[in-house]
JSON list of C-alpha atoms and ligand atoms in Angstrom, two decimals:
[
{"chain": "A", "resi": 1, "resn": "MET", "atom": "CA", "xyz": [-25.32, -35.43, 25.56]},
{"chain": "A", "resi": 2, "resn": "ARG", "atom": "CA", "xyz": [-21.80, -35.81, 27.13]},
{"chain": "A", "resi": 3, "resn": "SER", "atom": "CA", "xyz": [-21.07, -32.76, 29.28]},
{"chain": "A", "resi": 4, "resn": "LEU", "atom": "CA", "xyz": [-18.01, -30.55, 28.87]},
{"chain": "A", "resi": 5, "resn": "VAL", "atom": "CA", "xyz": [-15.52, -29.31, 31.13]},
{"chain": "A", "resi": 6, "resn": "ALA", "atom": "CA", "xyz": [-13.54, -26.59, 29.59]},
{"chain": "A", "resi": 7, "resn": "GLY", "atom": "CA", "xyz": [-10.86, -24.87, 30.77]},
{"chain": "A", "resi": 8, "resn": "ASN", "atom": "CA", "xyz": [-9.81, -21.06, 29.95]},
{"chain": "A", "resi": 9, "resn": "TRP", "atom": "CA", "xyz": [-6.44, -20.10, 31.14]},
{"chain": "A", "resi": 10, "resn": "LYS", "atom": "CA", "xyz": [-6.72, -16.71, 29.96]},
{"chain": "A", "resi": 11, "resn": "MET", "atom": "CA", "xyz": [-3.25, -14.74, 29.55]},
{"chain": "A", "resi": 12, "resn": "ASN", "atom": "CA", "xyz": [-1.70, -17.16, 32.04]},
{"chain": "A", "resi": 13, "resn": "GLY", "atom": "CA", "xyz": [0.72, -20.05, 31.50]},
{"chain": "A", "resi": 14, "resn": "LEU", "atom": "CA", "xyz": [4.29, -20.25, 30.28]},
{"chain": "A", "resi": 15, "resn": "ALA", "atom": "CA", "xyz": [6.14, -23.52, 29.11]},
{"chain": "A", "resi": 16, "resn": "ALA", "atom": "CA", "xyz": [6.62, -24.73, 32.77]},
{"chain": "A", "resi": 17, "resn": "SER", "atom": "CA", "xyz": [2.80, -24.78, 33.05]},
{"chain": "A", "resi": 18, "resn": "LEU", "atom": "CA", "xyz": [2.72, -27.63, 30.73]},
{"chain": "A", "resi": 19, "resn": "ALA", "atom": "CA", "xyz": [3.14, -29.77, 33.75]},
{"chain": "A", "resi": 20, "resn": "GLU", "atom": "CA", "xyz": [-0.17, -28.94, 34.72]},
{"chain": "A", "resi": 21, "resn": "LEU", "atom": "CA", "xyz": [-0.99, -30.61, 31.83]},
{"chain": "A", "resi": 22, "resn": "GLU", "atom": "CA", "xyz": [1.08, -33.90, 32.25]},
{"chain": "A", "resi": 23, "resn": "SER", "atom": "CA", "xyz": [-0.66, -34.13, 35.79]},
{"chain": "A", "resi": 24, "resn": "LEU", "atom": "CA", "xyz": [-4.06, -33.96, 33.91]},
{"chain": "A", "resi": 25, "resn": "LYS", "atom": "CA", "xyz": [-3.29, -36.17, 31.25]},
{"chain": "A", "resi": 26, "resn": "ALA", "atom": "CA", "xyz": [-2.25, -38.63, 33.78]},
{"chain": "A", "resi": 27, "resn": "ALA", "atom": "CA", "xyz": [-5.01, -38.47, 36.20]},
{"chain": "A", "resi": 28, "resn": "LEU", "atom": "CA", "xyz": [-7.60, -38.64, 33.08]},
{"chain": "A", "resi": 29, "resn": "ALA", "atom": "CA", "xyz": [-5.65, -41.66, 31.98]},
{"chain": "A", "resi": 30, "resn": "ALA", "atom": "CA", "xyz": [-5.86, -43.48, 35.18]},
{"chain": "A", "resi": 31, "resn": "ALA", "atom": "CA", "xyz": [-9.62, -42.64, 36.04]},
{"chain": "A", "resi": 32, "resn": "ALA", "atom": "CA", "xyz": [-11.51, -42.15, 32.70]},
{"chain": "A", "resi": 33, "resn": "PRO", "atom": "CA", "xyz": [-13.77, -38.89, 33.53]},
{"chain": "A", "resi": 34, "resn": "ALA", "atom": "CA", "xyz": [-17.71, -38.74, 32.99]},
{"chain": "A", "resi": 35, "resn": "CYS", "atom": "CA", "xyz": [-17.21, -35.75, 30.80]},
{"chain": "A", "resi": 36, "resn": "GLU", "atom": "CA", "xyz": [-15.43, -34.38, 27.90]},
{"chain": "A", "resi": 37, "resn": "VAL", "atom": "CA", "xyz": [-12.38, -32.23, 28.69]},
{"chain": "A", "resi": 38, "resn": "LEU", "atom": "CA", "xyz": [-10.80, -29.58, 27.10]},
{"chain": "A", "resi": 39, "resn": "VAL", "atom": "CA", "xyz": [-8.23, -26.73, 27.83]},
{"chain": "A", "resi": 40, "resn": "CYS", "atom": "CA", "xyz": [-7.68, -23.51, 26.32]},
{"chain": "A", "resi": 41, "resn": "PRO", "atom": "CA", "xyz": [-4.13, -22.62, 26.86]},
{"chain": "A", "resi": 42, "resn": "PRO", "atom": "CA", "xyz": [-2.71, -19.10, 25.59]},
{"chain": "A", "resi": 43, "resn": "PHE", "atom": "CA", "xyz": [-2.10, -19.18, 21.70]},
{"chain": "A", "resi": 44, "resn": "THR", "atom": "CA", "xyz": [1.88, -19.36, 22.35]},
{"chain": "A", "resi": 45, "resn": "LEU", "atom": "CA", "xyz": [1.40, -22.97, 24.09]},
{"chain": "A", "resi": 46, "resn": "LEU", "atom": "CA", "xyz": [-1.26, -24.66, 22.28]},
{"chain": "A", "resi": 47, "resn": "ALA", "atom": "CA", "xyz": [1.51, -26.83, 19.85]},
{"chain": "A", "resi": 48, "resn": "GLN", "atom": "CA", "xyz": [3.53, -27.75, 22.54]},
{"chain": "A", "resi": 49, "resn": "ALA", "atom": "CA", "xyz": [0.50, -28.69, 24.57]},
{"chain": "A", "resi": 50, "resn": "ALA", "atom": "CA", "xyz": [-0.79, -30.53, 21.21]},
{"chain": "A", "resi": 51, "resn": "ALA", "atom": "CA", "xyz": [2.58, -32.32, 21.76]},
{"chain": "A", "resi": 52, "resn": "VAL", "atom": "CA", "xyz": [1.82, -32.96, 25.64]},
{"chain": "A", "resi": 53, "resn": "CYS", "atom": "CA", "xyz": [-2.01, -33.33, 25.58]},
{"chain": "A", "resi": 54, "resn": "GLY", "atom": "CA", "xyz": [-4.12, -36.52, 26.13]},
{"chain": "A", "resi": 55, "resn": "VAL", "atom": "CA", "xyz": [-7.21, -33.69, 26.39]},
{"chain": "A", "resi": 56, "resn": "ALA", "atom": "CA", "xyz": [-8.68, -32.05, 23.43]},
{"chain": "A", "resi": 57, "resn": "LEU", "atom": "CA", "xyz": [-7.58, -27.80, 23.05]},
{"chain": "A", "resi": 58, "resn": "GLY", "atom": "CA", "xyz": [-9.14, -24.73, 22.25]},
{"chain": "A", "resi": 59, "resn": "GLY", "atom": "CA", "xyz": [-8.28, -21.35, 21.43]},
{"chain": "A", "resi": 60, "resn": "GLN", "atom": "CA", "xyz": [-9.41, -18.50, 23.74]},
{"chain": "A", "resi": 61, "resn": "ASP", "atom": "CA", "xyz": [-10.32, -16.29, 20.55]},
{"chain": "A", "resi": 62, "resn": "CYS", "atom": "CA", "xyz": [-9.58, -15.97, 16.87]},
{"chain": "A", "resi": 63, "resn": "SER", "atom": "CA", "xyz": [-9.90, -13.19, 14.16]},
{"chain": "A", "resi": 64, "resn": "PRO", "atom": "CA", "xyz": [-12.98, -13.19, 12.03]},
{"chain": "A", "resi": 65, "resn": "ARG", "atom": "CA", "xyz": [-10.90, -13.19, 8.97]},
{"chain": "A", "resi": 66, "resn": "ASP", "atom": "CA", "xyz": [-9.28, -15.93, 7.33]},
{"chain": "A", "resi": 67, "resn": "GLY", "atom": "CA", "xyz": [-5.58, -14.15, 6.76]},
{"chain": "A", "resi": 68, "resn": "GLY", "atom": "CA", "xyz": [-3.91, -11.42, 5.31]},
{"chain": "A", "resi": 69, "resn": "ALA", "atom": "CA", "xyz": [-2.77, -8.03, 6.56]},
{"chain": "A", "resi": 70, "resn": "PHE", "atom": "CA", "xyz": [-3.83, -7.99, 10.00]},
{"chain": "A", "resi": 71, "resn": "THR", "atom": "CA", "xyz": [-0.99, -7.69, 12.41]},
{"chain": "A", "resi": 72, "resn": "GLY", "atom": "CA", "xyz": [-1.02, -9.57, 15.23]},
{"chain": "A", "resi": 73, "resn": "ASP", "atom": "CA", "xyz": [-4.12, -11.36, 14.95]},
{"chain": "A", "resi": 74, "resn": "ILE", "atom": "CA", "xyz": [-4.51, -15.40, 14.78]},
{"chain": "A", "resi": 75, "resn": "SER", "atom": "CA", "xyz": [-6.74, -16.77, 12.29]},
{"chain": "A", "resi": 76, "resn": "ALA", "atom": "CA", "xyz": [-9.05, -19.96, 13.23]},
{"chain": "A", "resi": 77, "resn": "ALA", "atom": "CA", "xyz": [-7.18, -22.21, 10.36]},
{"chain": "A", "resi": 78, "resn": "MET", "atom": "CA", "xyz": [-3.75, -21.51, 12.36]},
{"chain": "A", "resi": 79, "resn": "LEU", "atom": "CA", "xyz": [-5.55, -22.66, 15.82]},
{"chain": "A", "resi": 80, "resn": "LYS", "atom": "CA", "xyz": [-6.65, -25.82, 14.29]},
{"chain": "A", "resi": 81, "resn": "ASP", "atom": "CA", "xyz": [-2.83, -25.82, 12.63]},
{"chain": "A", "resi": 82, "resn": "ALA", "atom": "CA", "xyz": [-1.51, -25.58, 16.11]},
{"chain": "A", "resi": 83, "resn": "GLY", "atom": "CA", "xyz": [-4.08, -28.43, 17.52]},
{"chain": "A", "resi": 84, "resn": "ALA", "atom": "CA", "xyz": [-7.17, -26.72, 18.36]},
{"chain": "A", "resi": 85, "resn": "SER", "atom": "CA", "xyz": [-10.47, -28.45, 18.01]},
{"chain": "A", "resi": 86, "resn": "SER", "atom": "CA", "xyz": [-12.39, -25.04, 19.33]},
{"chain": "A", "resi": 87, "resn": "VAL", "atom": "CA", "xyz": [-12.35, -21.98, 20.43]},
{"chain": "A", "resi": 88, "resn": "ILE", "atom": "CA", "xyz": [-13.77, -19.16, 22.93]},
{"chain": "A", "resi": 89, "resn": "VAL", "atom": "CA", "xyz": [-15.53, -16.33, 21.18]},
{"chain": "A", "resi": 90, "resn": "GLY", "atom": "CA", "xyz": [-16.96, -13.63, 22.77]},
{"chain": "A", "resi": 91, "resn": "HIS", "atom": "CA", "xyz": [-15.69, -13.76, 26.26]},
{"chain": "A", "resi": 92, "resn": "SER", "atom": "CA", "xyz": [-16.97, -10.94, 28.56]},
{"chain": "A", "resi": 93, "resn": "GLU", "atom": "CA", "xyz": [-13.10, -9.91, 29.04]},
{"chain": "A", "resi": 94, "resn": "ARG", "atom": "CA", "xyz": [-12.99, -9.33, 24.88]},
{"chain": "A", "resi": 95, "resn": "ARG", "atom": "CA", "xyz": [-16.54, -7.99, 24.84]},
{"chain": "A", "resi": 96, "resn": "GLN", "atom": "CA", "xyz": [-15.25, -5.16, 27.76]},
{"chain": "A", "resi": 97, "resn": "ILE", "atom": "CA", "xyz": [-11.75, -4.80, 27.24]},
{"chain": "A", "resi": 98, "resn": "HIS", "atom": "CA", "xyz": [-11.43, -4.78, 23.58]},
{"chain": "A", "resi": 99, "resn": "GLY", "atom": "CA", "xyz": [-14.70, -3.67, 22.64]},
{"chain": "A", "resi": 100, "resn": "GLU", "atom": "CA", "xyz": [-16.36, -6.72, 20.78]},
{"chain": "A", "resi": 101, "resn": "ARG", "atom": "CA", "xyz": [-19.93, -6.22, 19.65]},
{"chain": "A", "resi": 102, "resn": "ASP", "atom": "CA", "xyz": [-21.95, -9.31, 19.13]},
{"chain": "A", "resi": 103, "resn": "SER", "atom": "CA", "xyz": [-21.55, -8.69, 15.41]},
{"chain": "A", "resi": 104, "resn": "ASP", "atom": "CA", "xyz": [-17.85, -9.14, 15.66]},
{"chain": "A", "resi": 105, "resn": "VAL", "atom": "CA", "xyz": [-18.76, -12.27, 18.26]},
{"chain": "A", "resi": 106, "resn": "ALA", "atom": "CA", "xyz": [-20.86, -13.94, 14.99]},
{"chain": "A", "resi": 107, "resn": "ALA", "atom": "CA", "xyz": [-18.26, -13.15, 12.66]},
{"chain": "A", "resi": 108, "resn": "LYS", "atom": "CA", "xyz": [-15.81, -14.85, 14.48]},
{"chain": "A", "resi": 109, "resn": "ALA", "atom": "CA", "xyz": [-17.79, -17.63, 15.03]},
{"chain": "A", "resi": 110, "resn": "GLN", "atom": "CA", "xyz": [-18.43, -18.37, 11.51]},
{"chain": "A", "resi": 111, "resn": "ALA", "atom": "CA", "xyz": [-14.44, -18.00, 11.03]},
{"chain": "A", "resi": 112, "resn": "ALA", "atom": "CA", "xyz": [-14.22, -20.75, 13.70]},
{"chain": "A", "resi": 113, "resn": "TRP", "atom": "CA", "xyz": [-16.67, -23.15, 11.32]},
{"chain": "A", "resi": 114, "resn": "ARG", "atom": "CA", "xyz": [-14.91, -22.17, 8.14]},
{"chain": "A", "resi": 115, "resn": "ALA", "atom": "CA", "xyz": [-12.21, -23.58, 9.98]},
{"chain": "A", "resi": 116, "resn": "GLY", "atom": "CA", "xyz": [-13.81, -26.91, 11.00]},
{"chain": "A", "resi": 117, "resn": "LEU", "atom": "CA", "xyz": [-13.43, -25.40, 14.72]},
{"chain": "A", "resi": 118, "resn": "SER", "atom": "CA", "xyz": [-16.55, -25.55, 17.07]},
{"chain": "A", "resi": 119, "resn": "ALA", "atom": "CA", "xyz": [-17.03, -21.99, 18.50]},
{"chain": "A", "resi": 120, "resn": "ILE", "atom": "CA", "xyz": [-17.68, -21.89, 22.28]},
{"chain": "A", "resi": 121, "resn": "ILE", "atom": "CA", "xyz": [-19.98, -18.19, 22.15]},
{"chain": "A", "resi": 122, "resn": "CYS", "atom": "CA", "xyz": [-19.86, -16.74, 25.56]},
{"chain": "A", "resi": 123, "resn": "VAL", "atom": "CA", "xyz": [-23.06, -14.84, 26.93]},
{"chain": "A", "resi": 124, "resn": "GLY", "atom": "CA", "xyz": [-24.02, -13.10, 30.25]},
{"chain": "A", "resi": 125, "resn": "GLU", "atom": "CA", "xyz": [-25.32, -10.10, 31.66]},
{"chain": "A", "resi": 126, "resn": "THR", "atom": "CA", "xyz": [-23.35, -7.51, 34.18]},
{"chain": "A", "resi": 127, "resn": "GLU", "atom": "CA", "xyz": [-24.39, -7.05, 37.87]},
{"chain": "A", "resi": 128, "resn": "ALA", "atom": "CA", "xyz": [-26.67, -3.82, 37.39]},
{"chain": "A", "resi": 129, "resn": "GLN", "atom": "CA", "xyz": [-28.24, -5.71, 34.14]},
{"chain": "A", "resi": 130, "resn": "ARG", "atom": "CA", "xyz": [-29.23, -8.48, 36.52]},
{"chain": "A", "resi": 131, "resn": "ASP", "atom": "CA", "xyz": [-30.29, -5.88, 39.52]},
{"chain": "A", "resi": 132, "resn": "ALA", "atom": "CA", "xyz": [-32.35, -4.31, 37.07]},
{"chain": "A", "resi": 133, "resn": "GLY", "atom": "CA", "xyz": [-34.26, -7.26, 36.19]},
{"chain": "A", "resi": 134, "resn": "ASN", "atom": "CA", "xyz": [-32.80, -7.55, 32.78]},
{"chain": "A", "resi": 135, "resn": "ALA", "atom": "CA", "xyz": [-30.35, -10.79, 33.01]},
{"chain": "A", "resi": 136, "resn": "HIS", "atom": "CA", "xyz": [-32.86, -13.01, 30.51]},
{"chain": "A", "resi": 137, "resn": "GLY", "atom": "CA", "xyz": [-33.31, -10.29, 28.01]},
{"chain": "A", "resi": 138, "resn": "ILE", "atom": "CA", "xyz": [-30.05, -9.46, 27.94]},
{"chain": "A", "resi": 139, "resn": "CYS", "atom": "CA", "xyz": [-28.87, -13.28, 27.51]},
{"chain": "A", "resi": 140, "resn": "SER", "atom": "CA", "xyz": [-31.43, -13.51, 24.40]},
{"chain": "A", "resi": 141, "resn": "GLY", "atom": "CA", "xyz": [-30.58, -10.35, 22.62]},
{"chain": "A", "resi": 142, "resn": "GLN", "atom": "CA", "xyz": [-26.77, -11.56, 22.67]},
{"chain": "A", "resi": 143, "resn": "LEU", "atom": "CA", "xyz": [-27.66, -15.10, 21.80]},
{"chain": "A", "resi": 144, "resn": "ASP", "atom": "CA", "xyz": [-29.87, -13.40, 18.97]},
{"chain": "A", "resi": 145, "resn": "ALA", "atom": "CA", "xyz": [-26.96, -11.59, 17.59]},
{"chain": "A", "resi": 146, "resn": "SER", "atom": "CA", "xyz": [-23.96, -13.58, 18.36]},
{"chain": "A", "resi": 147, "resn": "VAL", "atom": "CA", "xyz": [-24.97, -17.10, 17.54]},
{"chain": "A", "resi": 148, "resn": "PRO", "atom": "CA", "xyz": [-25.02, -17.19, 13.79]},
{"chain": "A", "resi": 149, "resn": "ASP", "atom": "CA", "xyz": [-27.84, -18.83, 11.61]},
{"chain": "A", "resi": 150, "resn": "GLY", "atom": "CA", "xyz": [-26.36, -22.37, 11.28]},
{"chain": "A", "resi": 151, "resn": "ALA", "atom": "CA", "xyz": [-25.28, -23.22, 14.48]},
{"chain": "A", "resi": 152, "resn": "THR", "atom": "CA", "xyz": [-25.62, -26.99, 14.98]},
{"chain": "A", "resi": 153, "resn": "PRO", "atom": "CA", "xyz": [-24.29, -29.17, 18.12]},
{"chain": "A", "resi": 154, "resn": "GLN", "atom": "CA", "xyz": [-21.56, -30.02, 16.27]},
{"chain": "A", "resi": 155, "resn": "ASN", "atom": "CA", "xyz": [-20.26, -26.45, 15.76]},
{"chain": "A", "resi": 156, "resn": "THR", "atom": "CA", "xyz": [-21.31, -24.63, 18.83]},
{"chain": "A", "resi": 157, "resn": "ILE", "atom": "CA", "xyz": [-21.42, -24.69, 22.70]},
{"chain": "A", "resi": 158, "resn": "ILE", "atom": "CA", "xyz": [-23.05, -21.84, 24.58]},
{"chain": "A", "resi": 159, "resn": "ALA", "atom": "CA", "xyz": [-21.49, -20.60, 27.58]},
{"chain": "A", "resi": 160, "resn": "TYR", "atom": "CA", "xyz": [-23.57, -18.63, 29.98]},
{"chain": "A", "resi": 161, "resn": "GLU", "atom": "CA", "xyz": [-21.22, -16.43, 32.53]},
{"chain": "A", "resi": 162, "resn": "PRO", "atom": "CA", "xyz": [-22.41, -13.87, 34.29]},
{"chain": "A", "resi": 163, "resn": "VAL", "atom": "CA", "xyz": [-19.95, -10.98, 33.92]},
{"chain": "A", "resi": 164, "resn": "TRP", "atom": "CA", "xyz": [-20.27, -10.31, 37.81]},
{"chain": "A", "resi": 165, "resn": "ALA", "atom": "CA", "xyz": [-19.31, -13.70, 38.63]},
{"chain": "A", "resi": 166, "resn": "ILE", "atom": "CA", "xyz": [-16.36, -14.46, 36.76]},
{"chain": "A", "resi": 167, "resn": "GLY", "atom": "CA", "xyz": [-13.13, -14.46, 38.69]},
{"chain": "A", "resi": 168, "resn": "THR", "atom": "CA", "xyz": [-14.77, -12.76, 41.74]},
{"chain": "A", "resi": 169, "resn": "GLY", "atom": "CA", "xyz": [-15.96, -16.01, 43.82]},
{"chain": "A", "resi": 170, "resn": "LYS", "atom": "CA", "xyz": [-19.97, -15.04, 43.59]},
{"chain": "A", "resi": 171, "resn": "THR", "atom": "CA", "xyz": [-21.99, -17.20, 41.59]},
{"chain": "A", "resi": 172, "resn": "PRO", "atom": "CA", "xyz": [-25.95, -17.10, 40.65]},
{"chain": "A", "resi": 173, "resn": "THR", "atom": "CA", "xyz": [-28.23, -19.07, 43.15]},
{"chain": "A", "resi": 174, "resn": "LEU", "atom": "CA", "xyz": [-28.84, -22.29, 41.45]},
{"chain": "A", "resi": 175, "resn": "ASP", "atom": "CA", "xyz": [-32.69, -21.41, 40.82]},
{"chain": "A", "resi": 176, "resn": "ASP", "atom": "CA", "xyz": [-31.11, -18.64, 38.71]},
{"chain": "A", "resi": 177, "resn": "ILE", "atom": "CA", "xyz": [-28.61, -20.47, 36.78]},
{"chain": "A", "resi": 178, "resn": "LYS", "atom": "CA", "xyz": [-31.53, -22.84, 36.46]},
{"chain": "A", "resi": 179, "resn": "ALA", "atom": "CA", "xyz": [-33.70, -20.85, 35.13]},
{"chain": "A", "resi": 180, "resn": "MET", "atom": "CA", "xyz": [-31.01, -18.80, 32.74]},
{"chain": "A", "resi": 181, "resn": "HIS", "atom": "CA", "xyz": [-30.14, -22.21, 31.25]},
{"chain": "A", "resi": 182, "resn": "ALA", "atom": "CA", "xyz": [-33.71, -23.01, 30.43]},
{"chain": "A", "resi": 183, "resn": "HIS", "atom": "CA", "xyz": [-34.26, -19.57, 28.98]},
{"chain": "A", "resi": 184, "resn": "ILE", "atom": "CA", "xyz": [-31.26, -20.29, 26.85]},
{"chain": "A", "resi": 185, "resn": "ARG", "atom": "CA", "xyz": [-32.22, -23.52, 25.80]},
{"chain": "A", "resi": 186, "resn": "SER", "atom": "CA", "xyz": [-35.99, -22.13, 24.80]},
{"chain": "A", "resi": 187, "resn": "CYS", "atom": "CA", "xyz": [-34.20, -19.01, 22.73]},
{"chain": "A", "resi": 188, "resn": "LEU", "atom": "CA", "xyz": [-32.39, -21.50, 20.91]},
{"chain": "A", "resi": 189, "resn": "VAL", "atom": "CA", "xyz": [-34.96, -23.78, 20.07]},
{"chain": "A", "resi": 190, "resn": "THR", "atom": "CA", "xyz": [-37.26, -21.31, 19.14]},
{"chain": "A", "resi": 191, "resn": "ARG", "atom": "CA", "xyz": [-34.76, -19.75, 16.87]},
{"chain": "A", "resi": 192, "resn": "LEU", "atom": "CA", "xyz": [-32.95, -22.86, 15.55]},
{"chain": "A", "resi": 193, "resn": "GLY", "atom": "CA", "xyz": [-35.59, -25.84, 15.84]},
{"chain": "A", "resi": 194, "resn": "GLU", "atom": "CA", "xyz": [-35.70, -28.79, 17.80]},
{"chain": "A", "resi": 195, "resn": "GLY", "atom": "CA", "xyz": [-32.00, -29.91, 16.84]},
{"chain": "A", "resi": 196, "resn": "ALA", "atom": "CA", "xyz": [-31.05, -26.92, 19.19]},
{"chain": "A", "resi": 197, "resn": "ARG", "atom": "CA", "xyz": [-31.43, -29.13, 22.26]},
{"chain": "A", "resi": 198, "resn": "GLY", "atom": "CA", "xyz": [-28.25, -30.98, 21.35]},
{"chain": "A", "resi": 199, "resn": "ILE", "atom": "CA", "xyz": [-26.53, -27.82, 21.58]},
{"chain": "A", "resi": 200, "resn": "ARG", "atom": "CA", "xyz": [-24.59, -27.89, 25.15]},
{"chain": "A", "resi": 201, "resn": "LEU", "atom": "CA", "xyz": [-24.82, -25.08, 27.75]},
{"chain": "A", "resi": 202, "resn": "LEU", "atom": "CA", "xyz": [-21.89, -24.55, 29.93]},
{"chain": "A", "resi": 203, "resn": "TYR", "atom": "CA", "xyz": [-22.08, -22.28, 32.93]},
{"chain": "A", "resi": 204, "resn": "GLY", "atom": "CA", "xyz": [-19.22, -20.25, 33.70]},
{"chain": "A", "resi": 205, "resn": "GLY", "atom": "CA", "xyz": [-18.54, -17.90, 36.46]},
{"chain": "A", "resi": 206, "resn": "SER", "atom": "CA", "xyz": [-16.21, -18.83, 39.69]},
{"chain": "A", "resi": 207, "resn": "VAL", "atom": "CA", "xyz": [-16.92, -22.89, 39.46]},
{"chain": "A", "resi": 208, "resn": "LYS", "atom": "CA", "xyz": [-14.47, -24.42, 41.85]},
{"chain": "A", "resi": 209, "resn": "PRO", "atom": "CA", "xyz": [-14.55, -27.85, 43.32]},
{"chain": "A", "resi": 210, "resn": "ASP", "atom": "CA", "xyz": [-16.40, -27.16, 46.03]},
{"chain": "A", "resi": 211, "resn": "ASN", "atom": "CA", "xyz": [-19.73, -25.81, 43.93]},
{"chain": "A", "resi": 212, "resn": "ALA", "atom": "CA", "xyz": [-19.02, -27.93, 41.00]},
{"chain": "A", "resi": 213, "resn": "ALA", "atom": "CA", "xyz": [-21.50, -30.69, 41.96]},
{"chain": "A", "resi": 214, "resn": "ASP", "atom": "CA", "xyz": [-24.04, -28.52, 43.00]},
{"chain": "A", "resi": 215, "resn": "ILE", "atom": "CA", "xyz": [-23.94, -26.24, 39.48]},
{"chain": "A", "resi": 216, "resn": "LEU", "atom": "CA", "xyz": [-22.99, -29.22, 37.07]},
{"chain": "A", "resi": 217, "resn": "ASN", "atom": "CA", "xyz": [-25.70, -31.58, 37.76]},
{"chain": "A", "resi": 218, "resn": "LEU", "atom": "CA", "xyz": [-28.73, -28.81, 37.26]},
{"chain": "A", "resi": 219, "resn": "PRO", "atom": "CA", "xyz": [-30.92, -29.52, 34.55]},
{"chain": "A", "resi": 220, "resn": "GLU", "atom": "CA", "xyz": [-29.72, -27.70, 31.33]},
{"chain": "A", "resi": 221, "resn": "VAL", "atom": "CA", "xyz": [-26.04, -27.37, 32.69]},
{"chain": "A", "resi": 222, "resn": "ASN", "atom": "CA", "xyz": [-24.13, -29.63, 30.17]},
{"chain": "A", "resi": 223, "resn": "GLY", "atom": "CA", "xyz": [-20.71, -28.69, 31.80]},
{"chain": "A", "resi": 224, "resn": "ALA", "atom": "CA", "xyz": [-18.63, -25.62, 32.51]},
{"chain": "A", "resi": 225, "resn": "LEU", "atom": "CA", "xyz": [-16.23, -22.84, 31.16]},
{"chain": "A", "resi": 226, "resn": "VAL", "atom": "CA", "xyz": [-13.51, -22.48, 34.29]},
{"chain": "A", "resi": 227, "resn": "GLY", "atom": "CA", "xyz": [-11.10, -19.88, 34.60]},
{"chain": "A", "resi": 228, "resn": "GLY", "atom": "CA", "xyz": [-9.23, -19.61, 37.39]},
{"chain": "A", "resi": 229, "resn": "ALA", "atom": "CA", "xyz": [-9.81, -23.29, 39.02]},
{"chain": "A", "resi": 230, "resn": "SER", "atom": "CA", "xyz": [-8.44, -24.57, 35.41]},
{"chain": "A", "resi": 231, "resn": "LEU", "atom": "CA", "xyz": [-4.75, -23.42, 36.20]},
{"chain": "A", "resi": 232, "resn": "LYS", "atom": "CA", "xyz": [-4.15, -26.28, 38.67]},
{"chain": "A", "resi": 233, "resn": "ALA", "atom": "CA", "xyz": [-4.71, -29.51, 37.48]},
{"chain": "A", "resi": 234, "resn": "SER", "atom": "CA", "xyz": [-5.69, -30.66, 41.28]},
{"chain": "A", "resi": 235, "resn": "ASP", "atom": "CA", "xyz": [-8.65, -27.94, 41.13]},
{"chain": "A", "resi": 236, "resn": "PHE", "atom": "CA", "xyz": [-9.85, -28.38, 37.60]},
{"chain": "A", "resi": 237, "resn": "LEU", "atom": "CA", "xyz": [-9.76, -32.46, 38.43]},
{"chain": "A", "resi": 238, "resn": "GLY", "atom": "CA", "xyz": [-11.97, -31.94, 41.60]},
{"chain": "A", "resi": 239, "resn": "ILE", "atom": "CA", "xyz": [-14.49, -30.13, 38.92]},
{"chain": "A", "resi": 240, "resn": "ILE", "atom": "CA", "xyz": [-14.49, -32.75, 36.15]},
{"chain": "A", "resi": 241, "resn": "GLY", "atom": "CA", "xyz": [-14.88, -35.39, 38.87]},
{"chain": "A", "resi": 242, "resn": "ALA", "atom": "CA", "xyz": [-18.21, -33.44, 39.89]},
{"chain": "A", "resi": 243, "resn": "ILE", "atom": "CA", "xyz": [-19.89, -34.53, 36.70]},
{"chain": "A", "resi": 244, "resn": "LYS", "atom": "CA", "xyz": [-22.02, -37.55, 37.55]},
{"chain": "A", "resi": 245, "resn": "PRO", "atom": "CA", "xyz": [-21.64, -40.51, 34.76]},
{"chain": "A", "resi": 246, "resn": "ALA", "atom": "CA", "xyz": [-25.21, -39.86, 32.65]},
{"chain": "B", "resi": 1, "resn": "LIG", "atom": "C1", "xyz": [-13.97, -17.16, 32.95]},
{"chain": "B", "resi": 1, "resn": "LIG", "atom": "O1", "xyz": [-13.07, -16.75, 32.56]},
{"chain": "B", "resi": 1, "resn": "LIG", "atom": "O2", "xyz": [-14.36, -17.94, 31.95]},
{"chain": "B", "resi": 1, "resn": "LIG", "atom": "C2", "xyz": [-14.25, -18.11, 33.89]},
{"chain": "B", "resi": 1, "resn": "LIG", "atom": "C3", "xyz": [-15.41, -18.37, 33.91]},
{"chain": "B", "resi": 1, "resn": "LIG", "atom": "O3", "xyz": [-13.27, -17.47, 35.09]},
{"chain": "B", "resi": 1, "resn": "LIG", "atom": "P1", "xyz": [-13.64, -17.81, 36.49]},
{"chain": "B", "resi": 1, "resn": "LIG", "atom": "O4", "xyz": [-13.80, -19.36, 36.39]},
{"chain": "B", "resi": 1, "resn": "LIG", "atom": "O5", "xyz": [-11.83, -17.66, 37.34]},
{"chain": "B", "resi": 1, "resn": "LIG", "atom": "O6", "xyz": [-14.52, -16.82, 37.27]}
]
């Protein structure tokens, strides 16, 4: 399976930020990466990014609905039309700030599939849940309820993002990441069958150029979802470069 390094720009980026994509494109053209690369800019930059971009593009969220009177919402088909091939759903910032439940996340993933996008479905525990010894149980519960039946390696990517590691500079130990990814793989295979061994499992949460090699070469870690360090092409390239050729 080819690893994926995905950048989530969150609510950052104006037209001037497309220069970072230009730099990324030039560097990747000069030295082919050992992984797939995806950038998820804000909705407003997607179409312009598609005009620049030598990398795949994704959205950061989508409506669970296909269209209609839902002011301010963006459908998966709109993302596809603007140049996206995938969309992040269930990011912890959406779960926490916008109150999204597992059922909302599952509906968004299904909307993504209907539009022909792959869904990057995020799961992860809070610090209190980890401290209470519930990290694995929380993530399996989220997987059960947020990953719809019908998930395949073509339409679904899972991102394990411990909430307490996002934007904090803190990361789980390598053993904890390894154990969680093995747990997620086992949950997916039990529920979806052997085909689920091909679903990519990304780690996300304070991945930086200096910790990327240790994290990204762990077993069952098939890439990264990167927030802050995806905003500068030089940092993002440092993470991409940490993936060893298969
Ligand atoms: C994220 O928001 O998905 C993320 C992983 O952020 P950061 O890399 O900044 O921790």
